[in-house]
mmCIF file of C-alpha atoms in Angstrom:
data_model
loop_
_atom_site.group_PDB
_atom_site.id
_atom_site.type_symbol
_atom_site.label_atom_id
_atom_site.label_comp_id
_atom_site.label_asym_id
_atom_site.label_seq_id
_atom_site.Cartn_x
_atom_site.Cartn_y
_atom_site.Cartn_z
ATOM 1 C CA MET A 1 3.804 -144.744 -206.934
ATOM 2 C CA PHE A 2 2.348 -144.623 -203.415
ATOM 3 C CA TRP A 3 5.489 -145.996 -201.760
ATOM 4 C CA GLN A 4 7.727 -143.737 -203.853
ATOM 5 C CA MET A 5 5.797 -140.748 -202.492
ATOM 6 C CA VAL A 6 6.141 -142.091 -198.953
ATOM 7 C CA LYS A 7 9.871 -142.646 -199.420
ATOM 8 C CA GLY A 8 10.327 -139.167 -200.894
ATOM 9 C CA ALA A 9 8.476 -137.538 -197.989
ATOM 10 C CA LEU A 10 10.529 -139.447 -195.413
ATOM 11 C CA VAL A 11 13.775 -138.380 -197.095
ATOM 12 C CA ARG A 12 12.795 -134.726 -197.570
ATOM 13 C CA GLN A 13 11.337 -134.394 -194.063
ATOM 14 C CA LYS A 14 13.851 -136.690 -192.362
ATOM 15 C CA ASN A 15 14.558 -134.289 -189.492
ATOM 16 C CA ARG A 16 10.879 -133.865 -188.720
ATOM 17 C CA PHE A 17 10.193 -137.610 -188.844
ATOM 18 C CA ALA A 18 13.293 -138.277 -186.731
ATOM 19 C CA LEU A 19 11.796 -136.025 -184.059
ATOM 20 C CA ILE A 20 8.513 -137.954 -184.280
ATOM 21 C CA ALA A 21 10.406 -141.239 -183.852
ATOM 22 C CA LEU A 22 12.339 -139.794 -180.892
ATOM 23 C CA THR A 23 9.135 -138.562 -179.225
ATOM 24 C CA VAL A 24 7.496 -141.957 -179.610
ATOM 25 C CA ALA A 25 10.669 -143.718 -178.388
ATOM 26 C CA LEU A 26 10.769 -141.637 -175.207
ATOM 27 C CA GLY A 27 7.076 -142.190 -174.487
ATOM 28 C CA VAL A 28 7.204 -145.932 -175.201
ATOM 29 C CA SER A 29 10.428 -146.455 -173.227
ATOM 30 C CA LEU A 30 9.010 -144.882 -170.078
ATOM 31 C CA ALA A 31 5.592 -146.533 -170.475
ATOM 32 C CA ALA A 32 7.034 -150.022 -171.118
ATOM 33 C CA ALA A 33 9.492 -149.686 -168.251
ATOM 34 C CA MET A 34 6.724 -148.663 -165.860
ATOM 35 C CA LEU A 35 4.514 -151.550 -167.018
ATOM 36 C CA ASN A 36 7.333 -154.071 -166.503
ATOM 37 C CA VAL A 37 7.958 -152.676 -163.038
ATOM 38 C CA MET A 38 4.225 -152.633 -162.259
ATOM 39 C CA PHE A 39 3.822 -156.318 -163.172
ATOM 40 C CA ASP A 40 6.844 -157.293 -161.076
ATOM 41 C CA VAL A 41 6.444 -154.843 -158.211
ATOM 42 C CA GLY A 42 4.286 -157.178 -156.085
ATOM 43 C CA ASP A 43 7.120 -159.536 -155.202
ATOM 44 C CA LYS A 44 9.554 -156.630 -154.829
ATOM 45 C CA VAL A 45 7.344 -154.788 -152.341
ATOM 46 C CA ASN A 46 6.711 -157.958 -150.372
ATOM 47 C CA GLN A 47 10.427 -158.708 -150.206
ATOM 48 C CA GLU A 48 11.102 -155.179 -148.997
ATOM 49 C CA LEU A 49 8.434 -155.461 -146.298
ATOM 50 C CA LYS A 50 9.892 -158.745 -145.079
ATOM 51 C CA ALA A 51 12.717 -156.654 -143.626
ATOM 52 C CA TYR A 52 10.217 -155.252 -141.118
ATOM 53 C CA GLY A 53 9.428 -158.453 -139.304
ATOM 54 C CA ALA A 54 7.111 -161.413 -139.208
ATOM 55 C CA ASN A 55 3.673 -161.361 -140.786
ATOM 56 C CA ILE A 56 2.481 -164.634 -139.194
ATOM 57 C CA THR A 57 2.606 -165.617 -135.529
ATOM 58 C CA VAL A 58 2.158 -169.258 -134.461
ATOM 59 C CA THR A 59 1.056 -170.012 -130.874
ATOM 60 C CA PRO A 60 -0.502 -172.978 -129.031
ATOM 61 C CA LYS A 61 -4.172 -173.328 -129.985
ATOM 62 C CA ASN A 62 -5.569 -173.144 -126.440
ATOM 63 C CA SER A 63 -3.483 -170.073 -125.662
ATOM 64 C CA ALA A 64 -4.828 -168.330 -128.750
ATOM 65 C CA VAL A 65 -8.437 -169.149 -127.792
ATOM 66 C CA LEU A 66 -7.999 -167.833 -124.241
ATOM 67 C CA LYS A 67 -6.433 -164.640 -125.506
ATOM 68 C CA ASP A 68 -9.108 -164.058 -128.166
ATOM 69 C CA VAL A 69 -12.105 -164.830 -125.927
ATOM 70 C CA TYR A 70 -10.990 -163.719 -122.465
ATOM 71 C CA GLY A 71 -7.885 -161.630 -123.119
ATOM 72 C CA LEU A 72 -5.830 -163.949 -120.903
ATOM 73 C CA GLU A 73 -2.288 -165.207 -121.420
ATOM 74 C CA ASN A 74 -1.958 -168.962 -120.929
ATOM 75 C CA THR A 75 1.656 -169.885 -120.165
ATOM 76 C CA SER A 76 1.033 -173.586 -119.570
ATOM 77 C CA GLU A 77 0.636 -174.535 -123.238
ATOM 78 C CA TYR A 78 3.672 -175.035 -125.452
ATOM 79 C CA LEU A 79 4.630 -176.127 -128.930
ATOM 80 C CA ASN A 80 7.438 -178.541 -129.733
ATOM 81 C CA GLU A 81 10.656 -177.085 -131.083
ATOM 82 C CA ALA A 82 11.099 -180.244 -133.150
ATOM 83 C CA ASP A 83 8.023 -179.294 -135.214
ATOM 84 C CA VAL A 84 9.369 -175.910 -136.304
ATOM 85 C CA GLY A 85 11.064 -177.290 -139.426
ATOM 86 C CA LYS A 86 7.724 -178.580 -140.705
ATOM 87 C CA ILE A 87 6.878 -175.012 -141.706
ATOM 88 C CA LYS A 88 9.172 -175.526 -144.708
ATOM 89 C CA THR A 89 7.144 -178.546 -145.873
ATOM 90 C CA ILE A 90 3.920 -176.696 -146.709
ATOM 91 C CA PHE A 91 2.754 -176.042 -150.285
ATOM 92 C CA TRP A 92 4.174 -172.494 -150.153
ATOM 93 C CA THR A 93 7.547 -173.540 -148.741
ATOM 94 C CA ASN A 94 9.471 -171.289 -151.149
ATOM 95 C CA ASN A 95 7.533 -168.283 -149.870
ATOM 96 C CA ILE A 96 8.734 -168.847 -146.299
ATOM 97 C CA VAL A 97 11.641 -166.433 -145.980
ATOM 98 C CA ALA A 98 12.556 -166.977 -142.338
ATOM 99 C CA PHE A 99 11.166 -168.011 -138.949
ATOM 100 C CA ALA A 100 12.285 -167.996 -135.336
ATOM 101 C CA PRO A 101 10.754 -169.836 -132.350
ATOM 102 C CA SER A 102 10.800 -168.227 -128.939
ATOM 103 C CA LEU A 103 10.204 -169.063 -125.292
ATOM 104 C CA ALA A 104 9.356 -166.259 -122.881
ATOM 105 C CA GLY A 105 9.521 -166.181 -119.121
ATOM 106 C CA ASN A 106 10.885 -164.338 -116.101
ATOM 107 C CA LEU A 107 14.527 -164.643 -115.127
ATOM 108 C CA THR A 108 15.244 -164.499 -111.404
ATOM 109 C CA LEU A 109 18.428 -162.553 -110.765
ATOM 110 C CA ALA A 110 20.904 -163.303 -107.981
ATOM 111 C CA ASP A 111 19.452 -160.450 -105.880
ATOM 112 C CA GLY A 112 15.956 -162.009 -106.072
ATOM 113 C CA SER A 113 14.446 -159.530 -108.575
ATOM 114 C CA GLU A 114 12.839 -160.720 -111.778
ATOM 115 C CA ILE A 115 13.224 -159.410 -115.319
ATOM 116 C CA PRO A 116 11.464 -160.508 -118.528
ATOM 117 C CA ALA A 117 13.565 -162.814 -120.692
ATOM 118 C CA VAL A 118 13.117 -164.462 -124.067
ATOM 119 C CA GLY A 119 14.953 -167.358 -125.643
ATOM 120 C CA THR A 120 15.138 -167.419 -129.433
ATOM 121 C CA TRP A 121 17.241 -168.344 -132.434
ATOM 122 C CA PHE A 122 19.599 -165.577 -133.481
ATOM 123 C CA GLU A 123 21.349 -167.447 -136.273
ATOM 124 C CA HIS A 124 20.410 -171.096 -136.438
ATOM 125 C CA GLU A 125 21.159 -173.684 -139.102
ATOM 126 C CA MET A 126 18.757 -176.593 -139.105
ATOM 127 C CA THR A 127 18.117 -179.730 -141.111
ATOM 128 C CA LEU A 128 14.611 -179.761 -142.557
ATOM 129 C CA PRO A 129 12.408 -182.874 -142.762
ATOM 130 C CA THR A 130 13.219 -182.853 -146.495
ATOM 131 C CA GLY A 131 16.921 -183.311 -145.692
ATOM 132 C CA GLU A 132 17.875 -179.798 -146.798
ATOM 133 C CA THR A 133 19.656 -177.336 -144.523
ATOM 134 C CA PHE A 134 18.114 -173.946 -143.779
ATOM 135 C CA SER A 135 19.626 -170.975 -141.969
ATOM 136 C CA THR A 136 17.236 -168.668 -140.152
ATOM 137 C CA GLY A 137 16.742 -166.591 -137.017
ATOM 138 C CA ASP A 138 16.141 -163.118 -135.640
ATOM 139 C CA ILE A 139 19.270 -161.670 -137.254
ATOM 140 C CA GLU A 140 17.629 -162.179 -140.653
ATOM 141 C CA MET A 141 14.072 -161.353 -139.587
ATOM 142 C CA LYS A 142 14.731 -158.230 -137.530
ATOM 143 C CA SER A 143 17.214 -156.296 -139.575
ATOM 144 C CA TRP A 144 16.158 -152.996 -137.956
ATOM 145 C CA TRP A 145 17.638 -154.044 -134.617
ATOM 146 C CA GLN A 146 20.683 -152.019 -133.650
ATOM 147 C CA VAL A 147 23.149 -153.972 -131.538
ATOM 148 C CA SER A 148 25.998 -152.351 -129.665
ATOM 149 C CA GLY A 149 28.406 -155.267 -129.301
ATOM 150 C CA ASN A 150 27.720 -158.715 -130.759
ATOM 151 C CA TYR A 151 24.857 -161.141 -131.070
ATOM 152 C CA PRO A 152 25.029 -164.141 -128.704
ATOM 153 C CA VAL A 153 26.709 -167.226 -130.136
ATOM 154 C CA GLU A 154 24.436 -170.251 -130.243
ATOM 155 C CA GLY A 155 25.079 -172.605 -127.319
ATOM 156 C CA ASN A 156 26.956 -170.012 -125.245
ATOM 157 C CA ASN A 157 25.646 -168.404 -122.056
ATOM 158 C CA GLU A 158 25.503 -164.998 -123.729
ATOM 159 C CA VAL A 159 22.660 -162.498 -123.824
ATOM 160 C CA LEU A 160 21.489 -159.302 -125.443
ATOM 161 C CA VAL A 161 20.095 -156.725 -123.055
ATOM 162 C CA GLY A 162 17.427 -154.252 -124.172
ATOM 163 C CA GLN A 163 18.684 -150.701 -124.042
ATOM 164 C CA LYS A 164 15.994 -149.530 -121.582
ATOM 165 C CA LEU A 165 16.619 -152.482 -119.280
ATOM 166 C CA ALA A 166 20.377 -151.923 -119.526
ATOM 167 C CA ALA A 167 19.954 -148.271 -118.574
ATOM 168 C CA ALA A 168 17.703 -149.133 -115.616
ATOM 169 C CA LYS A 169 20.045 -151.841 -114.285
ATOM 170 C CA ASN A 170 23.284 -150.058 -115.304
ATOM 171 C CA ILE A 171 24.335 -153.042 -117.431
ATOM 172 C CA LYS A 172 27.155 -152.728 -119.965
ATOM 173 C CA VAL A 173 28.620 -154.941 -122.686
ATOM 174 C CA GLY A 174 30.971 -157.480 -121.116
ATOM 175 C CA ASP A 175 29.175 -157.543 -117.745
ATOM 176 C CA THR A 176 28.145 -160.807 -116.106
ATOM 177 C CA ILE A 177 24.582 -161.267 -114.875
ATOM 178 C CA GLY A 178 23.997 -163.754 -112.067
ATOM 179 C CA TYR A 179 20.707 -165.651 -112.014
ATOM 180 C CA LYS A 180 18.910 -168.571 -110.391
ATOM 181 C CA ASN A 181 17.837 -171.699 -112.237
ATOM 182 C CA PHE A 182 14.435 -173.332 -111.772
ATOM 183 C CA ASP A 183 15.950 -175.569 -109.057
ATOM 184 C CA GLY A 184 17.584 -172.693 -107.170
ATOM 185 C CA THR A 185 21.121 -173.289 -108.433
ATOM 186 C CA GLN A 186 23.184 -170.292 -109.489
ATOM 187 C CA GLY A 187 24.253 -169.431 -113.009
ATOM 188 C CA ALA A 188 25.852 -166.587 -114.941
ATOM 189 C CA LEU A 189 25.179 -164.952 -118.300
ATOM 190 C CA LYS A 190 27.641 -162.749 -120.153
ATOM 191 C CA VAL A 191 26.310 -159.612 -121.862
ATOM 192 C CA SER A 192 27.482 -159.738 -125.486
ATOM 193 C CA GLY A 193 25.530 -156.694 -126.661
ATOM 194 C CA ILE A 194 22.898 -154.019 -126.021
ATOM 195 C CA VAL A 195 19.962 -154.090 -128.423
ATOM 196 C CA THR A 196 17.703 -151.236 -129.538
ATOM 197 C CA GLY A 197 14.636 -152.251 -131.504
ATOM 198 C CA GLY A 198 11.837 -149.921 -130.447
ATOM 199 C CA GLY A 199 9.632 -152.762 -129.173
ATOM 200 C CA ASP A 200 9.320 -155.135 -126.232
ATOM 201 C CA GLU A 201 12.921 -156.233 -126.729
ATOM 202 C CA ASP A 202 14.121 -152.902 -125.301
ATOM 203 C CA ASN A 203 12.966 -154.084 -121.855
ATOM 204 C CA GLN A 204 13.957 -157.733 -122.164
ATOM 205 C CA LEU A 205 16.903 -160.070 -121.813
ATOM 206 C CA LEU A 206 17.392 -162.024 -125.064
ATOM 207 C CA MET A 207 19.322 -165.287 -125.121
ATOM 208 C CA ASP A 208 19.763 -168.471 -127.116
ATOM 209 C CA LEU A 209 16.636 -170.649 -127.038
ATOM 210 C CA ALA A 210 18.450 -173.695 -125.622
ATOM 211 C CA VAL A 211 19.769 -171.635 -122.702
ATOM 212 C CA MET A 212 16.272 -170.337 -121.876
ATOM 213 C CA GLN A 213 14.810 -173.853 -122.072
ATOM 214 C CA LYS A 214 17.445 -175.071 -119.616
ATOM 215 C CA ILE A 215 16.819 -172.206 -117.174
ATOM 216 C CA LEU A 216 13.042 -172.831 -117.175
ATOM 217 C CA ASN A 217 13.396 -176.619 -117.301
ATOM 218 C CA LEU A 218 11.361 -176.807 -120.519
ATOM 219 C CA PRO A 219 13.545 -178.837 -122.880
ATOM 220 C CA GLY A 220 12.339 -178.778 -126.472
ATOM 221 C CA LYS A 221 9.433 -176.399 -125.697
ATOM 222 C CA ILE A 222 8.529 -173.060 -127.270
ATOM 223 C CA ASP A 223 5.551 -170.757 -126.844
ATOM 224 C CA SER A 224 5.495 -169.003 -130.222
ATOM 225 C CA ILE A 225 6.999 -168.894 -133.704
ATOM 226 C CA ASP A 226 7.425 -165.749 -135.760
ATOM 227 C CA VAL A 227 7.195 -166.439 -139.501
ATOM 228 C CA SER A 228 8.140 -164.114 -142.343
ATOM 229 C CA ALA A 229 6.523 -165.093 -145.650
ATOM 230 C CA ILE A 230 6.175 -163.525 -149.081
ATOM 231 C CA THR A 231 2.442 -163.180 -149.652
ATOM 232 C CA THR A 232 -0.085 -162.031 -152.220
ATOM 233 C CA PRO A 233 -2.119 -158.944 -151.206
ATOM 234 C CA GLU A 234 -5.503 -159.939 -149.856
ATOM 235 C CA ASN A 235 -8.745 -159.546 -151.770
ATOM 236 C CA GLU A 236 -12.380 -160.329 -151.002
ATOM 237 C CA LEU A 237 -11.803 -164.089 -151.329
ATOM 238 C CA ALA A 238 -8.872 -163.994 -148.892
ATOM 239 C CA ARG A 239 -10.866 -161.981 -146.366
ATOM 240 C CA LYS A 240 -13.797 -164.393 -146.669
ATOM 241 C CA ALA A 241 -11.461 -167.348 -146.098
ATOM 242 C CA ALA A 242 -9.791 -165.632 -143.147
ATOM 243 C CA ALA A 243 -13.195 -165.299 -141.472
ATOM 244 C CA ASN A 244 -14.085 -168.976 -141.971
ATOM 245 C CA PRO A 245 -12.447 -171.280 -144.564
ATOM 246 C CA ASP A 246 -15.330 -173.754 -144.187
ATOM 247 C CA MET A 247 -17.709 -171.239 -145.769
ATOM 248 C CA LEU A 248 -15.854 -171.391 -149.099
ATOM 249 C CA SER A 249 -17.154 -173.386 -152.020
ATOM 250 C CA GLN A 250 -14.932 -176.159 -153.395
ATOM 251 C CA GLN A 251 -13.769 -173.953 -156.272
ATOM 252 C CA GLU A 252 -13.130 -170.969 -154.013
ATOM 253 C CA ARG A 253 -11.215 -173.138 -151.565
ATOM 254 C CA GLU A 254 -8.941 -174.491 -154.297
ATOM 255 C CA ILE A 255 -8.180 -170.980 -155.573
ATOM 256 C CA TRP A 256 -7.552 -169.665 -152.047
ATOM 257 C CA TYR A 257 -5.440 -172.639 -150.950
ATOM 258 C CA CYS A 258 -3.260 -172.439 -154.075
ATOM 259 C CA THR A 259 -2.689 -168.686 -153.826
ATOM 260 C CA ALA A 260 -0.077 -167.221 -151.486
ATOM 261 C CA TYR A 261 -2.524 -165.258 -149.347
ATOM 262 C CA VAL A 262 -1.272 -164.744 -145.804
ATOM 263 C CA SER A 263 -4.387 -166.510 -144.515
ATOM 264 C CA ALA A 264 -3.748 -169.532 -146.779
ATOM 265 C CA ILE A 265 -0.129 -169.826 -145.642
ATOM 266 C CA ALA A 266 -1.196 -169.522 -141.987
ATOM 267 C CA TYR A 267 -3.825 -172.227 -142.527
ATOM 268 C CA GLN A 268 -1.267 -174.584 -144.035
ATOM 269 C CA ILE A 269 1.121 -173.968 -141.117
ATOM 270 C CA GLU A 270 -1.643 -175.029 -138.727
ATOM 271 C CA GLU A 271 -2.015 -178.237 -140.738
ATOM 272 C CA VAL A 272 1.620 -179.299 -140.211
ATOM 273 C CA ILE A 273 2.244 -178.102 -136.637
ATOM 274 C CA ALA A 274 0.194 -179.986 -134.067
ATOM 275 C CA ASN A 275 -2.056 -178.059 -131.666
ATOM 276 C CA SER A 276 -1.111 -174.711 -133.202
ATOM 277 C CA SER A 277 -2.910 -171.533 -134.148
ATOM 278 C CA ALA A 278 -1.279 -169.453 -136.890
ATOM 279 C CA ARG A 279 -2.519 -165.878 -137.081
ATOM 280 C CA PRO A 280 -1.545 -163.226 -139.628
ATOM 281 C CA VAL A 281 -0.180 -160.000 -138.203
ATOM 282 C CA ARG A 282 -2.985 -157.915 -139.675
ATOM 283 C CA GLN A 283 -1.193 -154.550 -139.593
ATOM 284 C CA ILE A 284 1.601 -155.900 -141.792
ATOM 285 C CA ALA A 285 -0.642 -157.998 -144.053
ATOM 286 C CA GLU A 286 -3.000 -155.083 -144.740
ATOM 287 C CA SER A 287 -0.118 -152.639 -145.192
ATOM 288 C CA GLU A 288 1.385 -154.866 -147.889
ATOM 289 C CA GLY A 289 -1.808 -154.667 -149.945
ATOM 290 C CA LYS A 290 -2.214 -150.897 -149.485
ATOM 291 C CA ILE A 291 1.405 -150.129 -150.322
ATOM 292 C CA LEU A 292 1.290 -152.375 -153.378
ATOM 293 C CA ASP A 293 -1.958 -150.811 -154.640
ATOM 294 C CA LYS A 294 -0.555 -147.297 -154.245
ATOM 295 C CA THR A 295 2.740 -148.256 -155.880
ATOM 296 C CA GLN A 296 0.976 -149.808 -158.865
ATOM 297 C CA LEU A 297 -1.327 -146.774 -159.147
ATOM 298 C CA LEU A 298 1.728 -144.498 -159.209
ATOM 299 C CA MET A 299 3.298 -146.609 -161.977
ATOM 300 C CA LEU A 300 0.041 -146.492 -163.960
ATOM 301 C CA LEU A 301 -0.224 -142.700 -163.620
ATOM 302 C CA ILE A 302 3.372 -142.264 -164.799
ATOM 303 C CA THR A 303 2.599 -144.510 -167.787
ATOM 304 C CA ILE A 304 -0.508 -142.497 -168.716
ATOM 305 C CA LEU A 305 1.275 -139.159 -168.354
ATOM 306 C CA SER A 306 4.220 -140.321 -170.464
ATOM 307 C CA LEU A 307 1.847 -141.450 -173.220
ATOM 308 C CA LEU A 308 -0.113 -138.191 -173.118
ATOM 309 C CA SER A 309 3.117 -136.215 -173.368
ATOM 310 C CA ALA A 310 4.207 -138.308 -176.337
ATOM 311 C CA ALA A 311 0.805 -137.834 -178.031
ATOM 312 C CA LEU A 312 1.041 -134.051 -177.597
ATOM 313 C CA GLY A 313 4.570 -134.036 -178.996
ATOM 314 C CA VAL A 314 3.541 -136.099 -182.018
ATOM 315 C CA SER A 315 0.536 -133.839 -182.570
ATOM 316 C CA ASN A 316 2.668 -130.681 -182.701
ATOM 317 C CA LEU A 317 5.262 -132.265 -184.997
ATOM 318 C CA VAL A 318 2.689 -133.702 -187.421
ATOM 319 C CA SER A 319 0.736 -130.441 -187.537
ATOM 320 C CA ALA A 320 3.934 -128.536 -188.331
ATOM 321 C CA ASN A 321 4.739 -131.085 -191.045
ATOM 322 C CA ILE A 322 1.307 -130.647 -192.639
ATOM 323 C CA MET A 323 1.641 -126.852 -192.617
ATOM 324 C CA GLU A 324 5.048 -127.041 -194.305
ATOM 325 C CA ARG A 325 3.708 -129.397 -196.972
ATOM 326 C CA SER A 326 0.359 -127.687 -197.530
ATOM 327 C CA ARG A 327 1.134 -126.780 -201.192
ATOM 328 C CA GLU A 328 2.317 -130.320 -201.947
ATOM 329 C CA LEU A 329 -0.804 -131.813 -200.396
ATOM 330 C CA GLY A 330 -3.017 -129.210 -202.037
ATOM 331 C CA LEU A 331 -1.550 -130.130 -205.409
ATOM 332 C CA LEU A 332 -2.295 -133.816 -204.765
ATOM 333 C CA LYS A 333 -5.916 -132.981 -204.044
ATOM 334 C CA ALA A 334 -6.073 -130.699 -207.092
ATOM 335 C CA ILE A 335 -4.994 -133.491 -209.463
ATOM 336 C CA GLY A 336 -7.610 -135.891 -208.070
ATOM 337 C CA ALA A 337 -6.374 -137.353 -204.775
ATOM 338 C CA THR A 338 -9.205 -137.937 -202.319
ATOM 339 C CA ASN A 339 -9.136 -136.845 -198.690
ATOM 340 C CA PHE A 340 -8.966 -140.514 -197.680
ATOM 341 C CA GLY A 341 -5.972 -141.145 -199.938
ATOM 342 C CA VAL A 342 -4.046 -138.155 -198.601
ATOM 343 C CA ILE A 343 -4.844 -139.128 -194.995
ATOM 344 C CA ILE A 344 -3.593 -142.696 -195.634
ATOM 345 C CA LEU A 345 -0.387 -141.261 -197.116
ATOM 346 C CA ILE A 346 0.261 -139.066 -194.095
ATOM 347 C CA LEU A 347 -0.637 -141.806 -191.614
ATOM 348 C CA THR A 348 1.678 -144.258 -193.385
ATOM 349 C CA GLU A 349 4.590 -141.828 -193.060
ATOM 350 C CA ILE A 350 3.780 -141.199 -189.409
ATOM 351 C CA PHE A 351 3.394 -144.902 -188.591
ATOM 352 C CA ILE A 352 6.717 -145.793 -190.224
ATOM 353 C CA ALA A 353 8.488 -143.184 -188.101
ATOM 354 C CA GLY A 354 6.449 -144.205 -185.062
ATOM 355 C CA CYS A 355 7.240 -147.907 -185.452
ATOM 356 C CA VAL A 356 10.950 -147.164 -185.640
ATOM 357 C CA GLY A 357 10.647 -145.084 -182.486
ATOM 358 C CA GLY A 358 8.514 -147.733 -180.793
ATOM 359 C CA VAL A 359 11.045 -150.516 -181.394
ATOM 360 C CA VAL A 360 13.913 -148.347 -180.153
ATOM 361 C CA GLY A 361 11.822 -147.230 -177.176
ATOM 362 C CA TYR A 362 10.959 -150.793 -176.162
ATOM 363 C CA PHE A 363 14.577 -151.894 -176.077
ATOM 364 C CA LEU A 364 15.449 -148.746 -174.128
ATOM 365 C CA SER A 365 12.695 -149.659 -171.666
ATOM 366 C CA LEU A 366 14.358 -152.992 -170.873
ATOM 367 C CA GLY A 367 17.442 -151.185 -169.632
ATOM 368 C CA LEU A 368 15.412 -148.485 -167.871
ATOM 369 C CA ALA A 369 13.383 -151.118 -165.991
ATOM 370 C CA GLN A 370 16.586 -152.761 -164.749
ATOM 371 C CA ILE A 371 17.928 -149.394 -163.588
ATOM 372 C CA ILE A 372 14.696 -148.777 -161.641
ATOM 373 C CA GLY A 373 14.742 -152.303 -160.172
ATOM 374 C CA THR A 374 18.389 -152.115 -159.119
ATOM 375 C CA THR A 375 18.124 -148.594 -157.716
ATOM 376 C CA VAL A 376 14.801 -148.930 -155.871
ATOM 377 C CA PHE A 377 14.551 -152.633 -155.023
ATOM 378 C CA GLY A 378 18.142 -153.828 -155.300
ATOM 379 C CA SER A 379 17.233 -156.595 -157.769
ATOM 380 C CA ALA A 380 16.450 -157.086 -161.464
ATOM 381 C CA ILE A 381 12.984 -156.610 -162.954
ATOM 382 C CA ALA A 382 11.484 -159.494 -164.928
ATOM 383 C CA ASN A 383 10.699 -158.604 -168.548
ATOM 384 C CA ASN A 384 7.043 -159.548 -169.018
ATOM 385 C CA ILE A 385 6.147 -160.584 -172.586
ATOM 386 C CA VAL A 386 2.602 -159.269 -172.028
ATOM 387 C CA VAL A 387 4.042 -155.755 -172.143
ATOM 388 C CA VAL A 388 4.836 -156.088 -175.891
ATOM 389 C CA PRO A 389 1.210 -156.210 -177.188
ATOM 390 C CA ILE A 390 0.134 -153.639 -174.608
ATOM 391 C CA VAL A 391 2.865 -151.225 -175.709
ATOM 392 C CA THR A 392 2.018 -151.887 -179.382
ATOM 393 C CA VAL A 393 -1.613 -150.904 -178.830
ATOM 394 C CA LEU A 394 -0.568 -147.879 -176.783
ATOM 395 C CA MET A 395 1.863 -146.768 -179.490
ATOM 396 C CA ILE A 396 -0.888 -146.962 -182.122
ATOM 397 C CA LEU A 397 -3.132 -144.875 -179.864
ATOM 398 C CA ILE A 398 -0.351 -142.313 -179.429
ATOM 399 C CA LEU A 399 0.110 -141.979 -183.192
ATOM 400 C CA LEU A 400 -3.627 -141.848 -183.950
ATOM 401 C CA THR A 401 -4.310 -139.344 -181.176
ATOM 402 C CA GLY A 402 -1.361 -137.210 -182.219
ATOM 403 C CA SER A 403 -2.530 -137.276 -185.856
ATOM 404 C CA LEU A 404 -6.106 -136.108 -185.203
ATOM 405 C CA PRO A 405 -5.360 -132.354 -185.428
ATOM 406 C CA ALA A 406 -3.400 -132.937 -188.653
ATOM 407 C CA ILE A 407 -6.261 -134.956 -190.145
ATOM 408 C CA ARG A 408 -8.661 -132.100 -189.387
ATOM 409 C CA MET A 409 -6.287 -129.705 -191.150
ATOM 410 C CA LEU A 410 -6.121 -131.995 -194.185
ATOM 411 C CA LEU A 411 -9.907 -132.233 -194.410
ATOM 412 C CA SER A 412 -10.269 -128.441 -194.319
ATOM 413 C CA LEU A 413 -7.416 -127.829 -196.801
ATOM 414 C CA GLN A 414 -8.684 -126.223 -200.038
ATOM 415 C CA PRO A 415 -6.383 -126.814 -203.072
ATOM 416 C CA ALA A 416 -7.200 -123.486 -204.766
ATOM 417 C CA GLU A 417 -6.362 -121.440 -201.672
ATOM 418 C CA VAL A 418 -3.032 -123.124 -200.835
ATOM 419 C CA LEU A 419 -1.874 -123.107 -204.487
ATOM 420 C CA HIS A 420 -2.501 -119.343 -204.623
ATOM 421 C CA GLY A 421 -0.556 -118.894 -201.369
ATOM 422 C CA ARG A 422 -3.599 -118.163 -199.185
#
């Protein structure tokens, strides 16, 4: 009898219950999509920020100490270029997106003047200690650079000239720059492009690392490595470890070491590169955490607002349904139905419509999440199974919250009054 009454109500009030299902579907679809994005947004934000440069800088240990303690630059300490590939052998090797070694110095021009110059990898393919090949360099790491002309080809005597330096020296693409080697012999570099980056590179001459090593007579030497890595936003444990890893307990150290904190990755780089000091670029590392926190907060607020809107919509629709059926419900109470029984009947009808809407809404959310991921981040969003129970609980809360005004109406409904049309 109970289920026949439920079936009859669903058929008679099909339009009203269809609207309830649609309201729930819209609320669940947006909420589930936002939750999927929120759970996956960490990696997406980090990948986006990798386009804005390195977040770890590796320098010789003694140079780092002198700079930290005395503010002095020590140019007599170098790292070995041959050790650069070891960065891809650390525990978090898959999180290392790109890296580029560099060697800085002054280039003596043919007229005797000196200009700052840097040797680096623009696009370099290397064989890792594991036997795999890996392509990396400044072209991948510094995508914001604007180059008028072309990047230098590896092994050629070609250079990029910073736009401010080019303007000061009246240098154009295709020009030849004469210079003096370390032993006084003459050489020439062809300008392949003018670079604008907004940093030190605007006042520098940029060339292939091997060419710079030859000019300075420093074969196989570098003075720094820029590393771009996908990291986990820092928390209190990461900050404690960054201050002094030796102060961590054994359990804390294991958690920190096996989590992709920027400080943990930097520490592991120091372990594989001899006589090195790897320091996080704090502005970038801290920005990643702040941007991620704000992005996740925005997703959470959108989820809450979508659920509140759905609850309000359900509340209005259920209240209207109760008002339309007041005589029917009054008759049920008049022939002996208890308030509890009538409330269970109404809630059953609402939950059937809500469950249909919830299932439809969840599958809609899978497509909506992919649209958000493709549009905003340029990649797909992972569908997290944890979202299913969360959305189920949230859907139940929506239906219960939306039904509260209707339940109050049912409790106050007097059979004699409604049957007499009052």
